[in-house]
mmCIF file of C-alpha atoms in Angstrom:
data_model
loop_
_atom_site.group_PDB
_atom_site.id
_atom_site.type_symbol
_atom_site.label_atom_id
_atom_site.label_comp_id
_atom_site.label_asym_id
_atom_site.label_seq_id
_atom_site.Cartn_x
_atom_site.Cartn_y
_atom_site.Cartn_z
ATOM 1 C CA MET G 1223 3.501 -22.762 6.685
ATOM 2 C CA CYS G 1224 6.742 -22.615 7.702
ATOM 3 C CA SER G 1225 7.700 -19.141 10.772
ATOM 4 C CA LEU G 1226 10.742 -17.580 9.928
ATOM 5 C CA GLU G 1227 11.649 -16.626 13.663
ATOM 6 C CA SER G 1228 13.661 -19.417 13.951
ATOM 7 C CA PHE G 1229 16.349 -17.779 11.111
ATOM 8 C CA LYS G 1230 16.343 -14.707 13.226
ATOM 9 C CA ILE G 1231 19.588 -14.492 15.566
ATOM 10 C CA ASP G 1232 19.974 -12.633 18.700
ATOM 11 C CA LEU G 1233 23.559 -11.412 17.807
ATOM 12 C CA LYS G 1234 23.763 -9.929 21.740
ATOM 13 C CA GLY G 1235 22.250 -12.464 23.614
ATOM 14 C CA LEU G 1236 25.256 -14.708 22.508
ATOM 15 C CA GLU G 1237 26.728 -16.437 24.988
ATOM 16 C CA ALA G 1238 29.317 -19.056 23.515
ATOM 17 C CA THR G 1239 32.166 -17.581 21.635
ATOM 18 C CA GLU G 1240 30.621 -20.231 18.281
ATOM 19 C CA VAL G 1241 27.457 -21.187 18.042
ATOM 20 C CA VAL G 1242 26.044 -23.587 14.756
ATOM 21 C CA ARG G 1243 22.347 -23.796 13.984
ATOM 22 C CA GLU G 1244 21.717 -26.273 11.518
ATOM 23 C CA TYR G 1245 18.183 -25.634 9.254
ATOM 24 C CA SER G 1246 16.145 -28.074 7.125
ATOM 25 C CA LEU G 1247 14.749 -26.143 4.343
ATOM 26 C CA SER G 1248 11.276 -27.045 2.580
ATOM 27 C CA ASP G 1249 8.633 -25.649 0.716
ATOM 28 C CA ASP G 1250 6.738 -24.414 3.708
ATOM 29 C CA TYR G 1251 9.937 -22.033 3.957
ATOM 30 C CA PHE G 1252 9.995 -21.283 0.056
ATOM 31 C CA GLU G 1253 6.277 -19.829 0.191
ATOM 32 C CA ALA G 1254 7.073 -17.970 3.580
ATOM 33 C CA ILE G 1255 9.641 -16.123 2.039
ATOM 34 C CA ASP G 1256 7.821 -15.262 -1.076
ATOM 35 C CA ALA G 1257 10.164 -15.847 -3.387
ATOM 36 C CA PRO G 1258 10.770 -14.725 -6.376
ATOM 37 C CA GLU G 1259 13.061 -17.177 -8.489
ATOM 38 C CA VAL G 1260 12.691 -20.926 -5.946
ATOM 39 C CA LYS G 1261 9.431 -22.152 -5.508
ATOM 40 C CA SER G 1262 10.327 -25.109 -4.434
ATOM 41 C CA GLY G 1263 12.769 -27.383 -2.653
ATOM 42 C CA SER G 1264 14.957 -29.135 0.008
ATOM 43 C CA LEU G 1265 18.160 -28.310 1.548
ATOM 44 C CA HIS G 1266 19.555 -28.682 4.392
ATOM 45 C CA VAL G 1267 21.932 -25.704 6.134
ATOM 46 C CA SER G 1268 24.364 -25.056 8.482
ATOM 47 C CA VAL G 1269 25.289 -21.739 10.144
ATOM 48 C CA THR G 1270 28.142 -20.840 12.608
ATOM 49 C CA ILE G 1271 28.291 -17.684 13.912
ATOM 50 C CA ARG G 1272 31.839 -16.615 15.043
ATOM 51 C CA LYS G 1273 31.723 -14.496 18.169
ATOM 52 C CA LEU G 1274 34.667 -12.052 17.051
ATOM 53 C CA THR G 1275 36.289 -8.714 18.669
ATOM 54 C CA GLY G 1276 33.767 -6.284 16.945
ATOM 55 C CA PHE G 1277 32.049 -8.066 14.939
ATOM 56 C CA PHE G 1278 30.375 -11.612 14.465
ATOM 57 C CA GLU G 1279 31.513 -13.902 11.508
ATOM 58 C CA LEU G 1280 29.366 -16.355 9.939
ATOM 59 C CA LEU G 1281 30.365 -19.242 8.065
ATOM 60 C CA PHE G 1282 26.835 -20.901 5.822
ATOM 61 C CA HIS G 1283 27.006 -24.351 4.043
ATOM 62 C CA ILE G 1284 23.722 -25.378 2.155
ATOM 63 C CA GLU G 1285 23.254 -28.297 -0.200
ATOM 64 C CA GLY G 1286 20.715 -29.893 -1.368
ATOM 65 C CA THR G 1287 18.283 -29.328 -4.516
ATOM 66 C CA VAL G 1288 15.441 -26.469 -5.706
ATOM 67 C CA ARG G 1289 12.359 -27.391 -8.247
ATOM 68 C CA ILE G 1290 12.957 -24.359 -10.582
ATOM 69 C CA PRO G 1291 11.867 -24.250 -14.800
ATOM 70 C CA CYS G 1292 14.217 -25.606 -17.107
ATOM 71 C CA ASN G 1293 15.537 -22.886 -20.164
ATOM 72 C CA LEU G 1294 14.789 -24.864 -22.581
ATOM 73 C CA CYS G 1295 11.480 -27.082 -22.372
ATOM 74 C CA LEU G 1296 10.148 -24.640 -19.401
ATOM 75 C CA ASP G 1297 9.195 -27.755 -17.222
ATOM 76 C CA ASP G 1298 10.676 -28.141 -13.469
ATOM 77 C CA MET G 1299 13.247 -29.537 -12.945
ATOM 78 C CA ASP G 1300 15.619 -30.984 -10.144
ATOM 79 C CA GLN G 1301 18.734 -28.557 -9.859
ATOM 80 C CA PRO G 1302 21.376 -29.664 -7.374
ATOM 81 C CA ILE G 1303 22.483 -27.095 -5.008
ATOM 82 C CA GLU G 1304 25.991 -27.254 -3.034
ATOM 83 C CA THR G 1305 27.239 -24.061 -2.016
ATOM 84 C CA ASP G 1306 29.376 -22.028 1.020
ATOM 85 C CA ASN G 1307 29.247 -18.679 2.014
ATOM 86 C CA ARG G 1308 31.139 -16.258 4.227
ATOM 87 C CA LEU G 1309 28.982 -13.242 5.999
ATOM 88 C CA GLU G 1310 29.921 -10.737 8.619
ATOM 89 C CA ALA G 1311 28.077 -8.510 10.822
ATOM 90 C CA LYS G 1312 27.897 -5.697 12.797
ATOM 91 C CA PHE G 1313 26.465 -3.615 14.786
ATOM 92 C CA GLY G 1314 25.945 0.263 14.292
ATOM 93 C CA THR G 1315 23.640 2.186 12.633
ATOM 94 C CA TYR G 1316 22.788 1.295 8.739
ATOM 95 C CA GLU G 1317 25.569 2.005 6.418
ATOM 96 C CA SER G 1318 26.035 1.231 2.667
ATOM 97 C CA GLU G 1319 26.477 -3.424 3.185
ATOM 98 C CA ASP G 1320 28.949 -4.262 0.627
ATOM 99 C CA ASP G 1321 28.912 -8.055 -0.318
ATOM 100 C CA GLU G 1322 30.147 -9.388 2.820
ATOM 101 C CA VAL G 1323 29.375 -7.366 5.908
ATOM 102 C CA VAL G 1324 25.971 -6.620 6.728
ATOM 103 C CA THR G 1325 25.162 -3.764 9.801
ATOM 104 C CA VAL G 1326 22.463 -4.961 12.260
ATOM 105 C CA ASP G 1327 21.264 -2.203 14.466
ATOM 106 C CA GLU G 1328 22.922 -2.044 17.932
ATOM 107 C CA ASN G 1329 19.575 -1.172 19.710
ATOM 108 C CA GLU G 1330 18.031 -4.257 18.414
ATOM 109 C CA GLY G 1331 20.587 -6.280 17.224
ATOM 110 C CA ILE G 1332 18.747 -9.316 15.406
ATOM 111 C CA LEU G 1333 19.754 -10.506 12.545
ATOM 112 C CA ASP G 1334 17.619 -12.079 10.215
ATOM 113 C CA LEU G 1335 18.588 -14.633 7.743
ATOM 114 C CA SER G 1336 15.660 -15.349 5.869
ATOM 115 C CA TRP G 1337 16.131 -13.929 3.405
ATOM 116 C CA LEU G 1338 20.522 -14.061 3.099
ATOM 117 C CA ILE G 1339 19.819 -17.762 2.486
ATOM 118 C CA TYR G 1340 17.384 -17.337 0.687
ATOM 119 C CA GLU G 1341 19.899 -14.759 -1.142
ATOM 120 C CA PHE G 1342 22.652 -17.782 -1.229
ATOM 121 C CA VAL G 1343 20.817 -20.501 -2.980
ATOM 122 C CA ALA G 1344 18.999 -17.731 -5.586
ATOM 123 C CA LEU G 1345 23.599 -17.097 -6.710
ATOM 124 C CA ALA G 1346 24.351 -20.598 -6.595
ATOM 125 C CA ILE G 1347 21.858 -21.870 -9.411
ATOM 126 C CA PRO G 1348 23.867 -22.076 -12.726
ATOM 127 C CA ILE G 1349 22.515 -19.015 -14.932
ATOM 128 C CA ARG G 1350 21.538 -21.829 -17.747
ATOM 129 C CA HIS G 1351 19.661 -24.757 -16.298
ATOM 130 C CA VAL G 1352 18.539 -27.478 -17.965
ATOM 131 C CA HIS G 1353 17.455 -30.827 -17.751
ATOM 132 C CA ALA G 1354 19.962 -34.072 -19.282
ATOM 133 C CA PRO G 1355 19.963 -35.428 -22.054
ATOM 134 C CA GLY G 1356 16.410 -36.973 -22.612
ATOM 135 C CA LYS G 1357 14.885 -35.674 -19.596
ATOM 136 C CA CYS G 1358 12.901 -32.867 -22.048
ATOM 137 C CA ASN G 1359 9.523 -32.092 -22.808
ATOM 138 C CA PRO G 1360 8.883 -33.763 -25.990
ATOM 139 C CA ALA G 1361 6.151 -31.741 -27.239
ATOM 140 C CA MET G 1362 8.096 -28.300 -25.790
ATOM 141 C CA LEU G 1363 11.647 -29.286 -28.658
ATOM 142 C CA LYS G 1364 9.342 -29.957 -31.192
ATOM 143 C CA ALA G 1365 7.407 -26.511 -30.688
ATOM 144 C CA LEU G 1366 11.080 -24.511 -30.443
ATOM 145 C CA GLU G 1367 12.696 -26.218 -33.489
ATOM 146 C CA GLU G 1368 9.619 -24.927 -35.794
ATOM 147 C CA HIS G 1369 10.129 -21.423 -34.392
ATOM 148 C CA SER G 1370 14.119 -21.338 -34.379
ATOM 149 C CA SER G 1371 15.921 -19.730 -36.020
ATOM 150 C CA ASP G 1372 17.707 -22.037 -38.475
ATOM 151 C CA ARG G 1373 14.527 -23.007 -39.509
ATOM 152 C CA SER G 1374 13.569 -19.538 -40.530
ATOM 153 C CA SER G 1375 17.248 -18.834 -42.363
ATOM 154 C CA ASP G 1376 16.691 -21.836 -44.543
ATOM 155 C CA VAL G 1377 12.508 -20.564 -45.533
ATOM 156 C CA GLU G 1378 14.839 -17.148 -46.365
ATOM 157 C CA SER G 1379 17.790 -18.907 -48.131
ATOM 158 C CA ASP G 1380 14.785 -20.421 -50.503
ATOM 159 C CA GLN G 1381 13.135 -17.242 -51.330
ATOM 160 C CA GLU G 1382 14.123 -14.337 -53.486
ATOM 161 C CA THR G 1383 16.649 -11.615 -51.792
ATOM 162 C CA ASP G 1384 15.038 -8.614 -52.404
ATOM 163 C CA PRO G 1385 16.585 -6.707 -54.564
ATOM 164 C CA ARG G 1386 17.098 -3.542 -52.906
ATOM 165 C CA TRP G 1387 18.861 -5.639 -50.329
ATOM 166 C CA GLU G 1388 21.511 -6.871 -52.572
ATOM 167 C CA ALA G 1389 22.824 -3.282 -53.538
ATOM 168 C CA LEU G 1390 23.255 -2.275 -50.073
ATOM 169 C CA ARG G 1391 25.135 -5.805 -49.844
ATOM 170 C CA LYS G 1392 27.650 -4.505 -52.708
ATOM 171 C CA LEU G 1393 28.039 -1.084 -50.969
ATOM 172 C CA THR G 1394 29.725 -2.572 -47.747
ATOM 173 C CA ASN G 1395 31.872 -5.114 -50.570
ATOM 174 C CA HIS G 1396 33.316 -2.045 -52.166
ATOM 175 C CA PRO G 1397 35.261 0.523 -50.176
#
């Protein structure tokens, strides 16, 4: 099992003004973080941490693939991921965080990147993700076709329309 300790950055202890951390994420990482959306993958993450006046700038570059279910046939598929993200971290007491600023407890001084990296990966997954044409599970596609709304509307058109609905349609067509 992957240890998430390596993702904890001691911001107070940073000596250099710029530090680069590299991570190789595998199935162990996704298992350790107990990710709800992505259960496996192979990613390379590069994090550049710049110590600036009053805050830290973190630049993330993530690329690789994750295994997620296809929206169409539900079989697992490889989804390529490539994303660049920017985040600011500052010391202080907890404030409402916005999308690009994280407040780190000044007494502790530790920023855990493990969940932040996962969120960047999850946000990089397209809303609709399907296999390449011809790669979906044919049995599932056949079942989907049998139950699709297009097929059921054809069946309805073959049947006689209930006269009550026809009367209502006439009301909506007249002013």
